[in-house]
Short mmCIF file of C-alpha atoms and ligand atoms in Angstrom, two decimals:
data_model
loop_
_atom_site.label_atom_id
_atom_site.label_comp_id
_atom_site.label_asym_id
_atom_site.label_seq_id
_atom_site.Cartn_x
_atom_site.Cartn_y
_atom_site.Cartn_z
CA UNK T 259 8.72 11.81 32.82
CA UNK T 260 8.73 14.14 30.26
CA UNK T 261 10.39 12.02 27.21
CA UNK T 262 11.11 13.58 23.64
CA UNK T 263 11.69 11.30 20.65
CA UNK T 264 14.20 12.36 18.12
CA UNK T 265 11.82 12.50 15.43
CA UNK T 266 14.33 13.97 12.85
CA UNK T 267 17.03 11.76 13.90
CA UNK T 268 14.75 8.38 13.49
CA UNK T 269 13.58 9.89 10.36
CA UNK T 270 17.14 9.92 9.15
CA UNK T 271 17.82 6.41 10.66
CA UNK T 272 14.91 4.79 8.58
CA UNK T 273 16.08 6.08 5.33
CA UNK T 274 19.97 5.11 5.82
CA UNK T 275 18.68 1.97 6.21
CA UNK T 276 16.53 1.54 3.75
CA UNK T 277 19.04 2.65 1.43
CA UNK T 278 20.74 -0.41 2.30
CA UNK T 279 19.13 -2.80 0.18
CA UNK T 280 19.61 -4.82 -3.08
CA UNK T 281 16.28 -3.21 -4.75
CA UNK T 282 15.60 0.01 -6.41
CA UNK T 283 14.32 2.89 -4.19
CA UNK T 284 12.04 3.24 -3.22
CA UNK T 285 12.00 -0.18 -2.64
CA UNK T 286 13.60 -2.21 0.06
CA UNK T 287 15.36 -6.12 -0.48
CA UNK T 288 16.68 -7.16 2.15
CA UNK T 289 17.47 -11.31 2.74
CA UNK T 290 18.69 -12.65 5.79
CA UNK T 291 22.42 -13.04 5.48
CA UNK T 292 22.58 -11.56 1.75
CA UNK T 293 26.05 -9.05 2.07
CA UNK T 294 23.11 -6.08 2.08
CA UNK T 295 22.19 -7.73 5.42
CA UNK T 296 25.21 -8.17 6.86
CA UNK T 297 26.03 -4.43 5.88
CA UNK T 298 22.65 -3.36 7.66
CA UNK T 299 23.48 -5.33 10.82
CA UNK T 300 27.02 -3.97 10.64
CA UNK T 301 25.44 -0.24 10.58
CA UNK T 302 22.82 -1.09 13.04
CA UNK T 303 25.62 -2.72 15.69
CA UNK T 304 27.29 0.61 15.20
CA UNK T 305 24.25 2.73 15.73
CA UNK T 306 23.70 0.17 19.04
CA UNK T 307 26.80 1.14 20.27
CA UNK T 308 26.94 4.76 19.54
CA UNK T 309 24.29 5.07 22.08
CA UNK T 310 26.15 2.99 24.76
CA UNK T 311 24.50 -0.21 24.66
CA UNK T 312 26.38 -3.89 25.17
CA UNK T 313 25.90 -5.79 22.13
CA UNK T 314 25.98 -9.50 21.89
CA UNK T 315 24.85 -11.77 18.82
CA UNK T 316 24.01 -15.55 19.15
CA UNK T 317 24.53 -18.28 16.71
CA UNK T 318 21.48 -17.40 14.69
CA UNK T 319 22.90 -14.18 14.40
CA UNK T 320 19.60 -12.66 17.09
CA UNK T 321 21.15 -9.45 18.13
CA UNK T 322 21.22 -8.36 21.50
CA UNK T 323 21.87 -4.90 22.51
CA UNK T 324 21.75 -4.15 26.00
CA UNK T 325 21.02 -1.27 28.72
CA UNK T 326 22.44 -2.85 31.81
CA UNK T 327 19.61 -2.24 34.48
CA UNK T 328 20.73 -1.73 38.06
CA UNK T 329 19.88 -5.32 38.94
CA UNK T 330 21.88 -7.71 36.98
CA UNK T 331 19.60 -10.97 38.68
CA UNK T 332 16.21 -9.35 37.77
CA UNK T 333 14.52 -10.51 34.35
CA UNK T 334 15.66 -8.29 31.39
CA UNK T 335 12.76 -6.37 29.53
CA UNK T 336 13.07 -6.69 25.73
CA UNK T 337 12.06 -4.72 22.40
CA UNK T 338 12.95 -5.43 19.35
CA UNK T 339 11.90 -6.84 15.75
CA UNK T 340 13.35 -7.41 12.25
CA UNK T 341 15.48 -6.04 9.65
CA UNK T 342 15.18 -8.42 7.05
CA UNK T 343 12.67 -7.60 4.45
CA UNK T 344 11.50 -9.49 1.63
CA UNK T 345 12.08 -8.71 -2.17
CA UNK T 346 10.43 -5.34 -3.48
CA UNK T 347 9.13 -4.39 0.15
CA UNK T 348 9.22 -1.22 1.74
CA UNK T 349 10.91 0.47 4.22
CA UNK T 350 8.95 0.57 7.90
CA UNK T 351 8.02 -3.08 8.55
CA UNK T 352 10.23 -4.64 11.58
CA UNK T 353 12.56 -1.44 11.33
CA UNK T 354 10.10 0.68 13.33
CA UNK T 355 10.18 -2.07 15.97
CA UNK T 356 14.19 -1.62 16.05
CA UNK T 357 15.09 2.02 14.99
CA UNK T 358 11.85 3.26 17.51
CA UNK T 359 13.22 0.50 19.61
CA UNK T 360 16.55 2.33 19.80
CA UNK T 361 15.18 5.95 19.91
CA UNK T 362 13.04 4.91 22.83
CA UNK T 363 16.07 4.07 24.93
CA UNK T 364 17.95 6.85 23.45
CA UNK T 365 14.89 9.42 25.08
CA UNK T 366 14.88 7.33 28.12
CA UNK T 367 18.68 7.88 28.51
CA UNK T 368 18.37 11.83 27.66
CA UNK T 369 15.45 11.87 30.57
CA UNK T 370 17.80 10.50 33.24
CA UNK T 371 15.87 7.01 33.58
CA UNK T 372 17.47 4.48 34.98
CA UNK T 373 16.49 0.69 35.23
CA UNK T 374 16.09 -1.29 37.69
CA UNK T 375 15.40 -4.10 35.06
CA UNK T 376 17.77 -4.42 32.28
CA UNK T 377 16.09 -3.31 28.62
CA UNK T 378 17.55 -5.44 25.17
CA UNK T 379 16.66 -4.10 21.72
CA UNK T 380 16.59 -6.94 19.45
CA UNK T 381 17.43 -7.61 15.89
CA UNK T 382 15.65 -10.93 15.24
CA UNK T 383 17.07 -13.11 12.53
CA UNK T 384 15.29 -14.57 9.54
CA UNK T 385 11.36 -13.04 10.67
CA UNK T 386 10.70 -13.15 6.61
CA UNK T 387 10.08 -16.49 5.29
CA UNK T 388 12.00 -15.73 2.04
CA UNK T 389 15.32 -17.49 2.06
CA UNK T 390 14.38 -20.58 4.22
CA UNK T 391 10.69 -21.29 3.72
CA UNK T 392 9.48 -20.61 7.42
CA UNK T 393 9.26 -17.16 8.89
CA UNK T 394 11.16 -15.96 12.41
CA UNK T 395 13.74 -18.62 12.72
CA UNK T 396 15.51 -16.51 14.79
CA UNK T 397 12.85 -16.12 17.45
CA UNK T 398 11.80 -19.74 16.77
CA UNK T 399 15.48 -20.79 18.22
CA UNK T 400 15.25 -18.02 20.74
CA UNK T 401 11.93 -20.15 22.19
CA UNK T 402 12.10 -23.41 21.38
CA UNK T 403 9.87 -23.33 19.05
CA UNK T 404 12.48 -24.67 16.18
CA UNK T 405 14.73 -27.39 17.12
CA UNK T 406 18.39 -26.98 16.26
CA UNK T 407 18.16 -30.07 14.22
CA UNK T 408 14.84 -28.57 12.26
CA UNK T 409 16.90 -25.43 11.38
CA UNK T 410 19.80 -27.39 10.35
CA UNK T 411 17.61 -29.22 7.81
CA UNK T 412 15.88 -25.59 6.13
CA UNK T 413 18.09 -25.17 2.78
CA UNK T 414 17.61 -22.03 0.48
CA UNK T 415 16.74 -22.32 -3.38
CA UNK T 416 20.62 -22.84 -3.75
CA UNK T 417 20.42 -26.10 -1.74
CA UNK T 418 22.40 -24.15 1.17
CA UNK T 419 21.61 -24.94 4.44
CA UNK T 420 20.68 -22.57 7.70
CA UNK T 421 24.57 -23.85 9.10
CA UNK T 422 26.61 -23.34 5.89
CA UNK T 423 24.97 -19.60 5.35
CA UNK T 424 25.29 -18.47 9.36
CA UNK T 425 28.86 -19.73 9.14
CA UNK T 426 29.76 -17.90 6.15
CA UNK T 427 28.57 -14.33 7.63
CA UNK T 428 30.33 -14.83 9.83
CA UNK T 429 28.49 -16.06 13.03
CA UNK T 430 30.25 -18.76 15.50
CA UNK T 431 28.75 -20.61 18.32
CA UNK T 432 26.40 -23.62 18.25
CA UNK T 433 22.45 -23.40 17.70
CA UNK T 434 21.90 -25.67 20.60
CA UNK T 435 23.49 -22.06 22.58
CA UNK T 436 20.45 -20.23 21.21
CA UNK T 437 17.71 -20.93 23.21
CA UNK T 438 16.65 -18.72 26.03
CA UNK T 439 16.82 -20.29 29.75
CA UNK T 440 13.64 -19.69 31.61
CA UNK T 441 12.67 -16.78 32.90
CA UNK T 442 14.73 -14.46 30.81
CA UNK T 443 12.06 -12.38 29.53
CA UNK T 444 10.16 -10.37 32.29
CA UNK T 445 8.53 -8.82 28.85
CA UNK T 446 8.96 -8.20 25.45
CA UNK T 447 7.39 -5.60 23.59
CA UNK T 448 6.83 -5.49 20.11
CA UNK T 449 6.48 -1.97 18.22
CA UNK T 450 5.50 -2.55 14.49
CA UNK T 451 3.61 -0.67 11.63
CA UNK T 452 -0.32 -2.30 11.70
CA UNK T 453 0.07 -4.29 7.49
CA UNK T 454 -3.19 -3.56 7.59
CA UNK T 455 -6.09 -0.81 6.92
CA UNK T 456 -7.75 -0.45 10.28
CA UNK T 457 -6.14 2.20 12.30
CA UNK T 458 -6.11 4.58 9.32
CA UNK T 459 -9.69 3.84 8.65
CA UNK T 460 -10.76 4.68 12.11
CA UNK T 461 -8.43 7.25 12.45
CA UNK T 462 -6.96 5.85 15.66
CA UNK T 463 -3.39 6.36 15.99
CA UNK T 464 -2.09 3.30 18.09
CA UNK T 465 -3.38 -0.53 18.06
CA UNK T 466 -2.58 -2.95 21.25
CA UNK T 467 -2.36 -5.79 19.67
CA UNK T 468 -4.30 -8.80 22.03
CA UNK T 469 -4.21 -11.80 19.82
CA UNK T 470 -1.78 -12.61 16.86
CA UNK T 471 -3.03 -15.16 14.51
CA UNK T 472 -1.17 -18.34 13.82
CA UNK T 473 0.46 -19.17 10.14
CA UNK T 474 0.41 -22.68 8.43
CA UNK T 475 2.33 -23.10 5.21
CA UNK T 476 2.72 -25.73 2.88
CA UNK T 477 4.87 -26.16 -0.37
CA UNK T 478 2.32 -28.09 -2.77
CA UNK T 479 3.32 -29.64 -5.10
CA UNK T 480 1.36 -31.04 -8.99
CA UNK T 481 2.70 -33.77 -10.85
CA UNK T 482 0.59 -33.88 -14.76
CA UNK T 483 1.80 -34.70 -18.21
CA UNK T 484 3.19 -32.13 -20.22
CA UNK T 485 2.92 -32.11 -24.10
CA UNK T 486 2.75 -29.93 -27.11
CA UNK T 487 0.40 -27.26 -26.87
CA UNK T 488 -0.99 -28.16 -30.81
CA UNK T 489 -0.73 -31.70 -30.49
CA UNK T 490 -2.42 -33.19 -27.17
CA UNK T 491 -6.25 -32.71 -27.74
CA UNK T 492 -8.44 -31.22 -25.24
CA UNK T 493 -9.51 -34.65 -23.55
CA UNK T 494 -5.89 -36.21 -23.56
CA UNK T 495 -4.86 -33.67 -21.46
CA UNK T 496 -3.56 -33.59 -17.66
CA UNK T 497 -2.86 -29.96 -17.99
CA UNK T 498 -1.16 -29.44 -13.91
CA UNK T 499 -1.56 -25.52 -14.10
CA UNK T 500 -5.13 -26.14 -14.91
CA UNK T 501 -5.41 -28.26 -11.95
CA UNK T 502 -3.20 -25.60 -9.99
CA UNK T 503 -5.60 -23.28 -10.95
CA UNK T 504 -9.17 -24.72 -9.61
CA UNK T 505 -6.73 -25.90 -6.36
CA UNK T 506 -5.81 -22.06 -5.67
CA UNK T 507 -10.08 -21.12 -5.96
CA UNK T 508 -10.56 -23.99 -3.50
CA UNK T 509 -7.70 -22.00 -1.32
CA UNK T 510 -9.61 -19.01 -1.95
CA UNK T 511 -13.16 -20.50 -0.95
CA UNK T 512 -11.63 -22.37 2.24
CA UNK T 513 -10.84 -19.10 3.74
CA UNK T 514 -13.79 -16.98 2.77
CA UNK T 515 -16.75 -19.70 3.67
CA UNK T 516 -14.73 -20.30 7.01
CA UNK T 517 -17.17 -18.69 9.27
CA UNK T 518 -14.80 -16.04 10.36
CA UNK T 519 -13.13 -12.39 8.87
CA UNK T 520 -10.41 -13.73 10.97
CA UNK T 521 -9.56 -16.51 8.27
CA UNK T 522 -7.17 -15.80 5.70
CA UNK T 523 -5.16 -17.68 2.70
CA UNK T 524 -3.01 -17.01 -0.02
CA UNK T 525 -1.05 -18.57 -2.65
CA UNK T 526 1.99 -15.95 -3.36
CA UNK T 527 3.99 -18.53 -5.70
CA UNK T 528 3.17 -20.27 -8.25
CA UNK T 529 6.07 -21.66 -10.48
CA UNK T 530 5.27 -23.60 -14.16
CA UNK T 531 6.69 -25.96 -15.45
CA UNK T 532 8.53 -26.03 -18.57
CA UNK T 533 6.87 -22.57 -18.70
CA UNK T 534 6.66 -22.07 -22.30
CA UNK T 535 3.96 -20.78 -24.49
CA UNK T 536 3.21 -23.93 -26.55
CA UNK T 537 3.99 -26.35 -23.73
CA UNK T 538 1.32 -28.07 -21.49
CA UNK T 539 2.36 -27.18 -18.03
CA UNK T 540 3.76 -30.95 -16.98
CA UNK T 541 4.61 -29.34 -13.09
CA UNK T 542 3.40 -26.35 -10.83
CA UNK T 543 4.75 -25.72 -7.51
CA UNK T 544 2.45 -23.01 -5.20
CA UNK T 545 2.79 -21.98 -1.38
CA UNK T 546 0.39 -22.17 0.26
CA UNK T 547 -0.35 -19.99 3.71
CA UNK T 548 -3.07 -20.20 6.19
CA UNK T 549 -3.52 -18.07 9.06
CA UNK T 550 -6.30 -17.62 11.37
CA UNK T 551 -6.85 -16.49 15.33
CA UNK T 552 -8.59 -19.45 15.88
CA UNK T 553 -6.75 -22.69 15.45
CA UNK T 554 -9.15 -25.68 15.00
CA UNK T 555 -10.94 -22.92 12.63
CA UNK T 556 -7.68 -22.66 10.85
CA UNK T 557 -6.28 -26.48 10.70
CA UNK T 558 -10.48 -27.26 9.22
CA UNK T 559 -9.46 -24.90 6.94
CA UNK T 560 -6.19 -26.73 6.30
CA UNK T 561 -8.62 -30.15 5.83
CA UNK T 562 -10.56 -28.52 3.54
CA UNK T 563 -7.96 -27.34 0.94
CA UNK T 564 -6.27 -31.40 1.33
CA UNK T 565 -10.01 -32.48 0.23
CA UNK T 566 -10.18 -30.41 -2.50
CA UNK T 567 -6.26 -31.19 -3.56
CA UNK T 568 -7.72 -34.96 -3.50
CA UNK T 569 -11.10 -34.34 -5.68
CA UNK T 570 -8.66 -32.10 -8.68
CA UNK T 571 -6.25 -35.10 -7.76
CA UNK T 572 -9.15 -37.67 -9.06
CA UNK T 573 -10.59 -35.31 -11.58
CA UNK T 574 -7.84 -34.83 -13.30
CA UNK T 575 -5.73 -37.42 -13.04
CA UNK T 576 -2.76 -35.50 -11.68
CA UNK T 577 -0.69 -36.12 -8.24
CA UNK T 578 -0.93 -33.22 -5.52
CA UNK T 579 1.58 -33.80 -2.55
CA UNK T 580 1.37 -31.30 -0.06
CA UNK T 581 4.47 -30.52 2.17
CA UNK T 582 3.82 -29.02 5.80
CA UNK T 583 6.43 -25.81 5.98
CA UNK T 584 4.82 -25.37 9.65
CA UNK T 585 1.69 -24.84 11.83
CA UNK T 586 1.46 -22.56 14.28
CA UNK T 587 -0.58 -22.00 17.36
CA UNK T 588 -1.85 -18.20 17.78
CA UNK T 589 -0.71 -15.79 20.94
CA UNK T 590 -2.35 -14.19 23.70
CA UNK T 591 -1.06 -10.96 24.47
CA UNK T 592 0.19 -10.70 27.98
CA UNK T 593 -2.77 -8.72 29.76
CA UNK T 594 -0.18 -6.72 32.25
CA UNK T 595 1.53 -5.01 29.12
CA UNK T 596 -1.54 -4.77 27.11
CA UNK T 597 -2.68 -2.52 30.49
CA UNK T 598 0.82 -0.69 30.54
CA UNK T 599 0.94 0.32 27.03
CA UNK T 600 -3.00 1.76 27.44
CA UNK T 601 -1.78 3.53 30.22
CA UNK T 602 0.50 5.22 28.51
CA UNK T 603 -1.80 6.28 25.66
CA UNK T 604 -4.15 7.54 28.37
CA UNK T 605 -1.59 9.55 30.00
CA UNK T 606 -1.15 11.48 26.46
CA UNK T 607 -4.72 11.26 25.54
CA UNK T 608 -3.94 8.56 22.34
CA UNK T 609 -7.01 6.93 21.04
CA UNK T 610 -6.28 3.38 20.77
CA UNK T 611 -8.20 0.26 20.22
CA UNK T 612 -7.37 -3.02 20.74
CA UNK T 613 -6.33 -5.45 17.77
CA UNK T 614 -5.33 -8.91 16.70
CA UNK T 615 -2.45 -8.96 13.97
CA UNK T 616 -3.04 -11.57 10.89
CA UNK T 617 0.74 -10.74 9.99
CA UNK T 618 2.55 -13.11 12.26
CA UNK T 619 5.68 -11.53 14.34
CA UNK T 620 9.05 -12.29 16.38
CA UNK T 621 6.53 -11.90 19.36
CA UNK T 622 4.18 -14.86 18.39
CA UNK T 623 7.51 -16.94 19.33
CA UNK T 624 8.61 -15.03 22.06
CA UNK T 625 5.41 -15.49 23.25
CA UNK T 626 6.13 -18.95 24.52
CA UNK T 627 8.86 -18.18 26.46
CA UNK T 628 7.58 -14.39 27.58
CA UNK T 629 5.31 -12.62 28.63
CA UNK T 630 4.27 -10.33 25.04
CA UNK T 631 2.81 -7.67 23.92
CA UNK T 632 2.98 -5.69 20.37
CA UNK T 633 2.11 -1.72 19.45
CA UNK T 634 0.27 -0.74 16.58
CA UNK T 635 1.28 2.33 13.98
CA UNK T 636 -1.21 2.99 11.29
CA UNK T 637 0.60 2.51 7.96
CA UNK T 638 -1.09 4.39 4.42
CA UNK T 639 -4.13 2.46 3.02
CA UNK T 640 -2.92 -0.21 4.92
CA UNK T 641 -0.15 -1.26 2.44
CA UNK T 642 2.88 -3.47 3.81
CA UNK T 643 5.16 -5.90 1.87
CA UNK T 644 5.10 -3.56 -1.08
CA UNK T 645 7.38 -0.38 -1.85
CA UNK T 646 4.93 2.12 -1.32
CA UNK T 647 4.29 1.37 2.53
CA UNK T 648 4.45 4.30 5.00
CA UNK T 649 3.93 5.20 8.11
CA UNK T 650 4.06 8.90 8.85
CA UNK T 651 6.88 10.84 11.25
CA UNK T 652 4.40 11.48 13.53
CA UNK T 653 2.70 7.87 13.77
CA UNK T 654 6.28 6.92 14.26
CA UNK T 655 7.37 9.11 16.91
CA UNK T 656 3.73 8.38 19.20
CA UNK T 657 4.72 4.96 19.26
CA UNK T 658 7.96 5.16 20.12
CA UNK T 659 6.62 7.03 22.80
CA UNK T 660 4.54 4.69 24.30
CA UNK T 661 7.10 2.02 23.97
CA UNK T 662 9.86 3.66 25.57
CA UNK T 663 7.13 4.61 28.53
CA UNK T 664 6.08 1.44 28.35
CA UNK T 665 9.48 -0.46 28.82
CA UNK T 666 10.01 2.31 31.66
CA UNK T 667 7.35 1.49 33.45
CA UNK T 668 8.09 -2.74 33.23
CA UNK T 669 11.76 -2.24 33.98
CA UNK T 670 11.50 0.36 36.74
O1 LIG R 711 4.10 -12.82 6.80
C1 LIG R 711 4.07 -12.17 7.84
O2 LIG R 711 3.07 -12.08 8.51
C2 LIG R 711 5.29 -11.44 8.28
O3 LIG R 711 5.30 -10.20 7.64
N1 LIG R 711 6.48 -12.17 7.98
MN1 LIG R 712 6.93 -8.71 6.84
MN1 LIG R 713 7.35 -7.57 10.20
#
């Protein structure tokens, strides 16, 4: 098999894309189910097509575009990730997973392959927790990791709920339809740029990913008394983004005195109430998410930060209620795949080393329904979720490579 990856064509792909977006270049917005999404998925579906694959969306809106392998019965091997991308991102993460999902069939189809198995590339709904407050809905459906009924009840900051949006882009068909029967998955195989520093650093050019760490998030909310910023002395107070603030140290502490490098936290909003400059903050609302490879390490985590929300609680005389978004339990990475994608890096004489993501994926869901596995890119300094993320041509095209070897060799 002597497969050549487009480079200049997936090149082109990942910037027509990214200029699909409701953010300045070059950064990349992209919300589930916004118009700019819809118009991506339109240009995607046509893209799918154009290279003579079935295409099929569910209920969710998880696209399914399909190489029909020579034996209908046997289980389909997937690829796939995300398009979605949250405000003022960049432009690689999830779409290297689809675009070098797509150019790896497109080389596989140039080289004559045929399988035996049939290969999906998938567009995953919803992987960014932006609009809905929980990451990878789609995939969470696609498992059974999300009951319909749970999905129904995730509303955006509008108030509008998962149904009313999906119905209004457009998509038919009940969620209850979404969930994969068993067995549908022989594999799936995630390709994805690393969000992290550790390929570049060790100049390695792909990651097999062998563990991905599990996310808990929370929506916590403060409850103090607000007041005028001259008037209320010092001791009168019950200042909540004072409190907010000692509660997001105690976040910060929780995750570095855990034991483990493999802990982290992070509070990425933190909204005040009235927010005015000679008004004591009466309300803050924060997120709040936990992720670790280990779970009991990660849920003593979680016990730690509610103890510390309880002592600022006392302190200060201020209410802290704590809302569970979701808690997840990490994924092993199917050893079979792991082995297959190494192969393939042998065979072209890749370093590689193996890895466990932080950032949590599609595959983490798939995961409980399939056997997974997810390839590493290195991306610049490590930077992800921000508009200066890159991952070089040539990063790119060696793991498309692999992949599209990779899904050879499972669906031969
Ligand atoms: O947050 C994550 O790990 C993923 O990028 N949604
Ligand atoms: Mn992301
Ligand atoms: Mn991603």
């Amino acid at each position: 098999m002597t497969l050549a990856i487009d480079s200049e064509r997936l090149q082109s792909e990942i910037e027509a894309l990214a200029s699909i977006s409701d953010a300045e270049p070059p950064a990349v917005t992209r919300i589930v189910f916004t118009p700019t999404d819809l118009q991506a998925r339109a240009w995607l579906k046509e893209r799918f097509e154009a290279a003579g694959l079935a295409v099929r969306q569910d209920a969710i809106g998880n696209t399914f575009a399909r190489w029909n392998g020579s034996d209908p019965k046997a289980p389909v091997v997937g690829t796939g990730s995300h398009i979605d991308a949250i405000p003022n991102a960049g432009k690689y993460d999830g779409v290297v997973g689809v675009l070098g999902g797509l150019e790896a069939i497109r080389a596989l189809q140039r080289d004559g392959f045929r399988p035996k198995n049939s290969i999906e590339l998938l567009l995953l709904t919803s992987e960014e927790p932006t609009r809905f407050g929980i990451g990878c809905i789609g995939s969470r459906l696609l498992s059974g990791s999300l009951s319909p009924d749970s999905a129904r009840k995730l509303k955006d900051a509008d108030g509008k709920s998962v149904d009313e949006v999906r119905l209004q882009a457009g998509l038919r068909g009940e969620l209850e339809e979404v969930k994969l029967p068993p067995g549908y998955y022989k594999a799936f195989v995630e390709l994805h740029i690393e969000q992290g520093p550790i390929l570049e650093r060790e100049k390695i050019p792909l990651g097999i990913v062998t563990k991905i760490a599990a996310p808990a998030s929370a929506r916590i909310s403060i409850e103090g008394a607000g007041g005028h910023a001259g008037g209320v002395l010092m001791p009168d107070r019950r200042d909540a983004l004072c409190a907010a603030s000692e509660l997001i140290l105690a976040v910060e502490n929780a995750a570095r005195t855990s034991g483990s490098i493999d802990t982290v936290a992070t509070v990425g909003i933190c909204d005040v109430f009235p927010g005015a400059v000679n008004s004591i903050p009466s309300r803050v609302r924060l997120s709040l998410d936990v992720r670790d490879t280990d779970l009991a390490r990660r849920d003593a985590v979680m016990d730690g930060i509610e103890r510390a929300s309880q002592e600022i609680s006392d302190k200060r005389h201020v209410s802290v209620q704590t809302e569970m978004l979701n808690a997840d339990v990490p994924a092993d990475c199917d050893p079979g795949i792991v082995q297959a994608l190494s192969r393939s890096c042998e065979k072209h004489r890749l370093s590689f080393r193996p890895m466990i993501s932080r950032a949590y994926h599609d595959s983490l869901f798939i995961s409980r329904v399939a056997p997974v596995a997810m390839l590493f890119i290195p991306c610049r300094n490590g930077y992800s979720h921000r508009p200066d993320e890159y991952a070089s041509p040539e990063d790119i095209v060696r793991g498309a490579l692999v992949l599209a070897e990779t899904l050879a060799s499972l669906s031969a």
